[in-house]
Short mmCIF file of C-alpha atoms and ligand atoms in Angstrom, two decimals:
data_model
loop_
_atom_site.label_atom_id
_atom_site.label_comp_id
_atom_site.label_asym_id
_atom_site.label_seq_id
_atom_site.Cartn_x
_atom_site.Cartn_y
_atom_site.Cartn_z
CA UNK A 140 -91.71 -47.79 -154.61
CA UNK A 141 -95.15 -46.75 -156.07
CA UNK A 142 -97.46 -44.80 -154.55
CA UNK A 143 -101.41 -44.70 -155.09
CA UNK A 144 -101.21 -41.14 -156.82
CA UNK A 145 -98.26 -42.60 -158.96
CA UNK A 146 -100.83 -45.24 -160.18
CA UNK A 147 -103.32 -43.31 -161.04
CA UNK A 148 -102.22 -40.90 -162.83
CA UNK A 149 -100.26 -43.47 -164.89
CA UNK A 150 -103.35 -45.37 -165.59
CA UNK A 151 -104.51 -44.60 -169.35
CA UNK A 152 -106.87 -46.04 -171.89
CA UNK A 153 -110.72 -46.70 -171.50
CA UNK A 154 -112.12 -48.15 -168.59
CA UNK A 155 -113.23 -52.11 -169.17
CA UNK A 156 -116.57 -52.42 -167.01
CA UNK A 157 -115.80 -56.49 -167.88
CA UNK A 158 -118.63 -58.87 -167.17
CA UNK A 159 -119.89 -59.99 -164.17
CA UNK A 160 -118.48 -63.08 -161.68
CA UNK A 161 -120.53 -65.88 -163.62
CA UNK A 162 -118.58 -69.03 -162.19
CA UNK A 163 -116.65 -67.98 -158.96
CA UNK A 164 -118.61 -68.20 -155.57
CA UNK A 165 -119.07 -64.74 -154.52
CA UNK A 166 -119.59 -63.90 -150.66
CA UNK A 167 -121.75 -60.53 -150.92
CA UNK A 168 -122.04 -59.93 -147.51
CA UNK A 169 -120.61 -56.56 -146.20
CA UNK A 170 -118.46 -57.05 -143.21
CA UNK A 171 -117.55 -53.69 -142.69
CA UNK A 172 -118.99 -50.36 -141.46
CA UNK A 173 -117.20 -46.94 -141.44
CA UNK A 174 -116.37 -46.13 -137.80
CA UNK A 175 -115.67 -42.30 -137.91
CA UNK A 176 -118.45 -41.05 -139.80
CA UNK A 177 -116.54 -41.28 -143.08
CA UNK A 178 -117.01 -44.13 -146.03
CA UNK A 179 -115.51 -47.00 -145.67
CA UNK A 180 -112.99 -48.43 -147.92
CA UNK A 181 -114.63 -51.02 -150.72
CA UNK A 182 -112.00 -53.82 -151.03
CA UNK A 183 -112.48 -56.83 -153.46
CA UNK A 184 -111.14 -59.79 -153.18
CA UNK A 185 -110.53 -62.81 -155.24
CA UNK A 186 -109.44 -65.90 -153.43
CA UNK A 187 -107.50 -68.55 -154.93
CA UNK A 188 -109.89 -71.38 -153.59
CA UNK A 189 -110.40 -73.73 -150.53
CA UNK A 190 -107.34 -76.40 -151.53
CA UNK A 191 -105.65 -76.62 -148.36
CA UNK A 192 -105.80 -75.76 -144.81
CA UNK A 193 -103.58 -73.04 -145.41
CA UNK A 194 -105.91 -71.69 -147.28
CA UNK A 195 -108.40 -71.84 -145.23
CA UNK A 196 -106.48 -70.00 -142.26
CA UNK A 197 -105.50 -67.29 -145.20
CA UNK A 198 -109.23 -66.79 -145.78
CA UNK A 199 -110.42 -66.62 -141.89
CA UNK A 200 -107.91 -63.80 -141.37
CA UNK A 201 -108.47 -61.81 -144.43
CA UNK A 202 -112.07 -61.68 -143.35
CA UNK A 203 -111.61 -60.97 -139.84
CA UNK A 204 -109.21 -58.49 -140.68
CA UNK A 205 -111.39 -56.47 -143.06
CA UNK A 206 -114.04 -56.65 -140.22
CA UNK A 207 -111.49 -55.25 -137.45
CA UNK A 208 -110.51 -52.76 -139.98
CA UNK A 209 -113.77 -51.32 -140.84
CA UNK A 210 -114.01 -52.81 -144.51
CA UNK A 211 -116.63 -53.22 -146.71
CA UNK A 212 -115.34 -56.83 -147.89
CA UNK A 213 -116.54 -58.14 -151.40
CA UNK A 214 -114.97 -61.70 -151.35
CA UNK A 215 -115.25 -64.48 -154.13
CA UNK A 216 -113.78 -68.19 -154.16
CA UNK A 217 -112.30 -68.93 -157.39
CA UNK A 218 -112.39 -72.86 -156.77
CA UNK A 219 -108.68 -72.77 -158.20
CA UNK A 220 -109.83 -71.57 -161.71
CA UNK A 221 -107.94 -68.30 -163.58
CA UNK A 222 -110.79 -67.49 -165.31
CA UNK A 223 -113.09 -67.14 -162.04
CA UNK A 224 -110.81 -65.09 -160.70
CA UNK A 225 -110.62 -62.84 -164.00
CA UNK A 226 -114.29 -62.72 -163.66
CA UNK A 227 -114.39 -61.64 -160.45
CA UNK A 228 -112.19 -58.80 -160.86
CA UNK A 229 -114.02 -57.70 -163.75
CA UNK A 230 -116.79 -57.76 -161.62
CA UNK A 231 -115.09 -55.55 -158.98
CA UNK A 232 -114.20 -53.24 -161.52
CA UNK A 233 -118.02 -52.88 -162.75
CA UNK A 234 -119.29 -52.44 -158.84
CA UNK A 235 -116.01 -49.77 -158.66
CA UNK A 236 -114.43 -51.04 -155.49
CA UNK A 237 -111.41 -48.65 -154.25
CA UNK A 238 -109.18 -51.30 -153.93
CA UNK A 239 -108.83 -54.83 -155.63
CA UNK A 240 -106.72 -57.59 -153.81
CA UNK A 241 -105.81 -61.29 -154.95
CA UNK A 242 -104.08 -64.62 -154.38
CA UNK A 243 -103.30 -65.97 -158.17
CA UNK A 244 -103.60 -69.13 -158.85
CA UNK A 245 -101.43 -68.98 -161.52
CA UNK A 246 -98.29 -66.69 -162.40
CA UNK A 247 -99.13 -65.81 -165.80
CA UNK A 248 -102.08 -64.94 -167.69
CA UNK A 249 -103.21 -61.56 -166.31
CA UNK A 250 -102.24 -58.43 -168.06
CA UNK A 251 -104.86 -57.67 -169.88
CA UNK A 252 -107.68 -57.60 -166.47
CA UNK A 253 -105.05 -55.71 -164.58
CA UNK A 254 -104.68 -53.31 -167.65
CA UNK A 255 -108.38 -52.83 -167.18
CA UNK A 256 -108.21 -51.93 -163.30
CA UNK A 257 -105.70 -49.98 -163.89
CA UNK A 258 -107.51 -47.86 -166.65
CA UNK A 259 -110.30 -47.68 -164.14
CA UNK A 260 -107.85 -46.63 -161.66
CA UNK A 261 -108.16 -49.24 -159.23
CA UNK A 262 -105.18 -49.96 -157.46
CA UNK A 263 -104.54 -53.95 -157.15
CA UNK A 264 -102.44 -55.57 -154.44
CA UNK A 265 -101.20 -58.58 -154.64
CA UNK A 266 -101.31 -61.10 -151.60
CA UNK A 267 -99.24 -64.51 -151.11
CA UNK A 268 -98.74 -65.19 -154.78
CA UNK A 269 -96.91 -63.12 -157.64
CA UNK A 270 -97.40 -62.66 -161.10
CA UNK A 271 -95.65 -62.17 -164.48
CA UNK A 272 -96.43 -58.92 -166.02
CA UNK A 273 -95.18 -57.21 -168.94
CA UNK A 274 -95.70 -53.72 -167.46
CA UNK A 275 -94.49 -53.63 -163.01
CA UNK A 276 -96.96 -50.44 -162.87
CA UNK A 277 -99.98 -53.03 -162.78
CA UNK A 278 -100.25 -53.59 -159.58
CA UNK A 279 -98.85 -51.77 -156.50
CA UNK A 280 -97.17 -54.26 -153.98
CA UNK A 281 -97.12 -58.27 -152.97
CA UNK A 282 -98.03 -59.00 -149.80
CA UNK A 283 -96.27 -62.70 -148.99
CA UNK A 284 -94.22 -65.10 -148.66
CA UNK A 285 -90.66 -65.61 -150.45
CA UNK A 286 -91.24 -68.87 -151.75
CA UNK A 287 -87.85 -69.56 -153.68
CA UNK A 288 -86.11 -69.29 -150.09
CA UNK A 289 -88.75 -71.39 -149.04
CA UNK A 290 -87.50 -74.20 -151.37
CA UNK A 291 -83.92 -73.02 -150.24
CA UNK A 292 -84.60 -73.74 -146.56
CA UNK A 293 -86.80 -77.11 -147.28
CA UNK A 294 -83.28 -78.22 -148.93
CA UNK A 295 -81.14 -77.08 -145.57
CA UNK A 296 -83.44 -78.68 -143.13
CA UNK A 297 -83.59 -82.22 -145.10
CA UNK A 298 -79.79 -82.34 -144.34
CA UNK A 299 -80.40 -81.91 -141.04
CA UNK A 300 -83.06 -84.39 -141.03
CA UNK A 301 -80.45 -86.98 -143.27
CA UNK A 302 -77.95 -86.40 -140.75
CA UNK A 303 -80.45 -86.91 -137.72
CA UNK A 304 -81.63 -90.35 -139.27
CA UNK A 305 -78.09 -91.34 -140.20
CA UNK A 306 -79.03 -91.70 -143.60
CA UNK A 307 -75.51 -91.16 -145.86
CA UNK A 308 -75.01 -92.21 -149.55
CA UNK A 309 -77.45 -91.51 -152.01
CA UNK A 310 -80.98 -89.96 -151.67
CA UNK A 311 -83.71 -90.83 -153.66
CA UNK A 312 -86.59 -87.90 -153.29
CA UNK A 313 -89.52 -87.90 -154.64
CA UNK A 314 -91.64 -84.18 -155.06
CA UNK A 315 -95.28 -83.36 -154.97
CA UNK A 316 -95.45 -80.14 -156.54
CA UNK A 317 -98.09 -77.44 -155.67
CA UNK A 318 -100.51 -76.46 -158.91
CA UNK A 319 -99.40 -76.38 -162.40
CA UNK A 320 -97.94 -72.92 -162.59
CA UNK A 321 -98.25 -71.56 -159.44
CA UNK A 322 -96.03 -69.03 -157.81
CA UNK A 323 -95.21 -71.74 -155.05
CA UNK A 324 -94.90 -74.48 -156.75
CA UNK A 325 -92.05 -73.01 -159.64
CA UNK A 326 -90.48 -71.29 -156.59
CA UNK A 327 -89.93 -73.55 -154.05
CA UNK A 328 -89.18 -76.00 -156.65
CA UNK A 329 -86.11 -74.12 -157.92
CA UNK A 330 -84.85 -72.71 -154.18
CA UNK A 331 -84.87 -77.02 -153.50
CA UNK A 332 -82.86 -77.29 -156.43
CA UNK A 333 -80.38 -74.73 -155.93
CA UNK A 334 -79.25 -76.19 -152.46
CA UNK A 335 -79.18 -79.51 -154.40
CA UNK A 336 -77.06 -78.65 -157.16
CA UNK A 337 -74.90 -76.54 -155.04
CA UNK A 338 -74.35 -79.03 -152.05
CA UNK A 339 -75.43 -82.72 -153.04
CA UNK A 340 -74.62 -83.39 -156.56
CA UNK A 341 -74.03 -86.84 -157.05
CA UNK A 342 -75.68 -88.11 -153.75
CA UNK A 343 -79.49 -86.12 -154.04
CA UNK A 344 -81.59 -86.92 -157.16
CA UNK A 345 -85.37 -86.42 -157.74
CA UNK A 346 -86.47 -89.82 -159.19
CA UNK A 347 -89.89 -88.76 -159.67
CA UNK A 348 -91.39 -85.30 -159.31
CA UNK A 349 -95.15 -84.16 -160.29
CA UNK A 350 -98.25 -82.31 -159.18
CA UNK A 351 -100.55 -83.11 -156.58
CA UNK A 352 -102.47 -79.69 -156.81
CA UNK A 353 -101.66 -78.81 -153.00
CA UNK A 354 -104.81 -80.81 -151.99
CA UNK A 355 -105.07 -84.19 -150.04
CA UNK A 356 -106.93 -85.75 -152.46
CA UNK A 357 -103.64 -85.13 -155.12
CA UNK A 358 -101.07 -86.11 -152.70
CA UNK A 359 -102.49 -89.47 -151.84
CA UNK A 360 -102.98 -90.08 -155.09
CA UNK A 361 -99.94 -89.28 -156.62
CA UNK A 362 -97.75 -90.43 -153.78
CA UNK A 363 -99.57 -94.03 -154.82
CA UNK A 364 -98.28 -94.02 -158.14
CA UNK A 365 -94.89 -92.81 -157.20
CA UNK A 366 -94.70 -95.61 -154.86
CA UNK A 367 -95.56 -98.36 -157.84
CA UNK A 368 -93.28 -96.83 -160.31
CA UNK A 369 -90.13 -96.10 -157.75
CA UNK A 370 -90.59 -98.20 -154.67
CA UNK A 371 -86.87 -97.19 -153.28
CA UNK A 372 -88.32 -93.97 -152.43
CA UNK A 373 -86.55 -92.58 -148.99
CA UNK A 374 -87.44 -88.72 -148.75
CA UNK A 375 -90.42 -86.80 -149.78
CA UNK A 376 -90.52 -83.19 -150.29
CA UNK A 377 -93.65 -81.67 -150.49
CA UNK A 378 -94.73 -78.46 -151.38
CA UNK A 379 -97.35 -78.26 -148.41
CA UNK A 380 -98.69 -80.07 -145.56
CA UNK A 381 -102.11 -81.20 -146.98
CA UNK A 382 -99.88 -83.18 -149.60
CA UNK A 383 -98.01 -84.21 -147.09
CA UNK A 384 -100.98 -85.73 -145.35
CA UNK A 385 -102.44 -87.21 -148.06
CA UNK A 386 -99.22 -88.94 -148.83
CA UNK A 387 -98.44 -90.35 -145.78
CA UNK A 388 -101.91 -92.25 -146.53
CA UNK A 389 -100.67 -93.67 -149.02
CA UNK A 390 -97.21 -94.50 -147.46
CA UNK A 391 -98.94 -96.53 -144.91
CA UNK A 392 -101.18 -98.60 -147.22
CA UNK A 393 -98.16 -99.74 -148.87
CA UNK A 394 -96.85 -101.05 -145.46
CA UNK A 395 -93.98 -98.47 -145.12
CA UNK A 396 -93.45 -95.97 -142.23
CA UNK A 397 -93.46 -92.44 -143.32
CA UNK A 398 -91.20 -90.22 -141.36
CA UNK A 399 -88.89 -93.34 -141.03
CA UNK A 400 -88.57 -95.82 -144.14
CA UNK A 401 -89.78 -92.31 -145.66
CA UNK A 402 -88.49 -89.12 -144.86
CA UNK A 403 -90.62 -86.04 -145.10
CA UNK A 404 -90.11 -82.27 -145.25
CA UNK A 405 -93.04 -80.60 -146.35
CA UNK A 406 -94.20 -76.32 -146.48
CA UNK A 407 -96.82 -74.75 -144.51
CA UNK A 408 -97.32 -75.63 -140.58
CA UNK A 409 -100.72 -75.84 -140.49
CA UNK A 410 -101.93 -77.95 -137.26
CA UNK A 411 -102.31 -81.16 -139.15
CA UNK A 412 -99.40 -80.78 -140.13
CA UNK A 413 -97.97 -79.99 -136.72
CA UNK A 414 -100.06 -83.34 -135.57
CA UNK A 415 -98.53 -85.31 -138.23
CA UNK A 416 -95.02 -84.24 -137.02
CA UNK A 417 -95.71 -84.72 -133.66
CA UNK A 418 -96.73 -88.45 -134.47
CA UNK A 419 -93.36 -89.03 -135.98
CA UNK A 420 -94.83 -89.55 -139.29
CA UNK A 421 -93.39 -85.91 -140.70
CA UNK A 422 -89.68 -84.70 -140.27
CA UNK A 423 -89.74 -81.44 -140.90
CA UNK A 424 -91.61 -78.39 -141.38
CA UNK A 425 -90.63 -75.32 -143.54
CA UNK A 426 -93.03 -72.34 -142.31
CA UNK A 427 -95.29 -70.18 -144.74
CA UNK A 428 -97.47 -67.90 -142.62
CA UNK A 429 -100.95 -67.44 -143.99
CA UNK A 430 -101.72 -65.27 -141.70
CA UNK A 431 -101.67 -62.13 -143.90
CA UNK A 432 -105.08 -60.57 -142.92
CA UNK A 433 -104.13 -57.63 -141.05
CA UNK A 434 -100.99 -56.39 -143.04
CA UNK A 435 -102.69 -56.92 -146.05
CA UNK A 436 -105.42 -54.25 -144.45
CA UNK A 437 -102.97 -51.95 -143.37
CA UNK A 438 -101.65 -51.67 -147.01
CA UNK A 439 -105.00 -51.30 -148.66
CA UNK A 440 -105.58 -48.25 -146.30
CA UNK A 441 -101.83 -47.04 -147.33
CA UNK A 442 -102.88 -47.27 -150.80
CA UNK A 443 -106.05 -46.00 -150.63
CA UNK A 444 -105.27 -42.86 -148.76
CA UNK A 445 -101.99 -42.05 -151.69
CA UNK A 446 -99.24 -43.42 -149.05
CA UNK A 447 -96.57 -45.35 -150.15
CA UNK A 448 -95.57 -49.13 -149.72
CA UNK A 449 -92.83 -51.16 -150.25
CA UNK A 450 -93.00 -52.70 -153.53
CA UNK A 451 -92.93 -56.58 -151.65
CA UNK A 452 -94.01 -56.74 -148.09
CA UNK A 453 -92.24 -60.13 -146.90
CA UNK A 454 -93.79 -62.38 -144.30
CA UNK A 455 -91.72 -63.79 -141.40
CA UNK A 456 -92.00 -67.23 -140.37
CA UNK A 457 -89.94 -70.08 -139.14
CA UNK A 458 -88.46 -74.11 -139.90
CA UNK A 459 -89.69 -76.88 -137.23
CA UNK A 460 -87.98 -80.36 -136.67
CA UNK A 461 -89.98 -83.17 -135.55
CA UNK A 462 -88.75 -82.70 -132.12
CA UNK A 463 -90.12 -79.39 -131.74
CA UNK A 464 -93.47 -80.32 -132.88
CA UNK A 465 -95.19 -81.23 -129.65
CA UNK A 466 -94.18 -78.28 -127.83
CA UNK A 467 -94.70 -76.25 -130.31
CA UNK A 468 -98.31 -77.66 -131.60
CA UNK A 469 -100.79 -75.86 -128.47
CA UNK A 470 -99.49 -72.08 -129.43
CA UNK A 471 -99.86 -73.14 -133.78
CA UNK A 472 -102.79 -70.33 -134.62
CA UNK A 473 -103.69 -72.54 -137.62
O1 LIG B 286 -99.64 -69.95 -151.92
C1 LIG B 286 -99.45 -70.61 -150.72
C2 LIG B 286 -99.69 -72.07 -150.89
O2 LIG B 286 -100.98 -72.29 -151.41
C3 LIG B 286 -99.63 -72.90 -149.63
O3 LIG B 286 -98.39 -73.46 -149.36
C4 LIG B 286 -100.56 -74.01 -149.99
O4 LIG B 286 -100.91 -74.83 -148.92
C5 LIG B 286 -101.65 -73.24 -150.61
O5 LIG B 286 -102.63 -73.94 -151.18
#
């Protein structure tokens, strides 16, 4: 555990003013006003972009939730790009927010800005995504999701969904990855692959396996070519719904049923993806809760005022069959 006085006065060096956000889309608008007379807490925070509709739900409650808690929210859209996010962190660290939160888009890649918050002593928390860092005093906690057991229970429910569609002897699965390098994408990756190695070698085998960027746009796309160069396909896995989505386009123009010639798990349980499962056309649903707003809040305050946190705050969230979906779709939040 690491608390906020434990950062600072382990932070060393000379303070990097950096220069300021030149590419990412920067929301300047204050959302927050102190409610008992006393300043409120600066937060900035550097979203990964607008890729999915998970990401979109992440965004709506990090806002609101800054506004509930009295914030003065400094947000900026990185459009998916590392080095929009650096910027905008260097430009946090110029305007001397108290707190710096973000959502890499990549795992690697960001010791030397966090060295520079840190010499400025800024605390940084980190929310739904990791990093790889050379030095764990760099940033205080992750707020998110376990993505590895993510993978791990994507591989457990396609069994169920196998045994549900009577499907026995071997599996051919094809897997749109999230982005190159992402936390989510490596990690649910390898949690598929340990359930595959430890329960169906021989019978499971990836035939085909690259990104489609966690948009719609990439999992059409790619599910197209996938489709041309392995048309035996029977089970998708993909890393989120909007893949998913954009898959199941393609699916369909090649005059197969998905969630029945194709099977389809896929990560996230965002409404369109609930819809899509509801219509038969998805199979199963792993959960990842975006809904990290208000926890994230409470943290920043915990950090800000010298408490303590747990060094990974873990989000709780749930798997879905198909039939589940259509009771479960009116209560979805996003
Ligand atoms: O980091 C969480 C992942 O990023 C979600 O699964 C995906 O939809 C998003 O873009």
């Amino acid at each position: 555990m690491l608390n906020r006085r434990n950062f600072l006065t382990a932070a060393v060096g000379v303070a990097a003013a950096g220069g300021l956000a030149a590419c990412a889309k920067e929301d300047k608008s204050s959302t927050g006003t102190s409610s008992g007379g006393s300043k409120a807490i600066t937060l900035g925070f550097s979203q990964v972009g607008s890729e999915s509709g998970w990401r979109s739900a992440n965004t709506t409650s990090v806002k609101e939730a800054a506004k509930e808690a009295g914030f003065n929210l400094k947000f900026s859209d990185a459009q998916q790009k590392q080095e929009n996010q650096i910027s905008a962190i260097r430009s946090y660290i110029a305007q001397k927010v108290d707190v710096i939160a973000f959502s890499p888009v990549v795992v690697t890649g960001w010791d030397a800005v966090l060295k520079e918050a840190k010499a400025a002593k800024i605390p940084v928390v980190l929310t739904d995504r990791s990093v790889e860092t050379s030095d764990d005093s760099l940033y205080v906690t992750l707020v998110g999701s376990d993505f590895t057991d993510e993978g791990r229970r994507a591989g457990k429910i396609l069994e169920k969904v196998l045994a549900k569609a009577g499907v026995k002897g071997p599996v051919k699965i094809a897997q749109l990855e999230g982005t190159t390098g992402a936390a989510p994408a490596i990690e649910r990756a390898k949690g598929f692959k340990e359930v595959m190695d430890a329960d169906h070698k021989g019978d499971w085998k990836i035939v085909v396996s690259q990104t489609g960027d966690f948009t719609r746009a990439g999992g059409k796309q790619v599910m197209a070519a996938f489709l041309q160069s392995n048309p035996d396909i029977n089970v998708l896995f993909a890393h989120n719904d909007d893949m998913a989505i954009g898959a199941i386009q393609s699916i369909e123009a090649a005059g197969k049923k998905p969630g029945k010639d194709i099977l389809i798990v896929s990560i996230d349980g965002v409404k369109d993806g609930f819809i899509a499962m509801s219509e038969g056309k998805i199979n199963a649903i792993v959960e990842c809760n975006p809904l990290l707003g208000p926890q994230l809040m409470e943290v920043v305050k915990t950090v800000h005022d010298g408490g303590s946190v747990e060094r990974w705050i873990k989000t709780k969230e749930g798997d879905f069959m198909q039939d589940q979906a259509k009771a479960a779709l009116p209560t979805r939040k996003y």
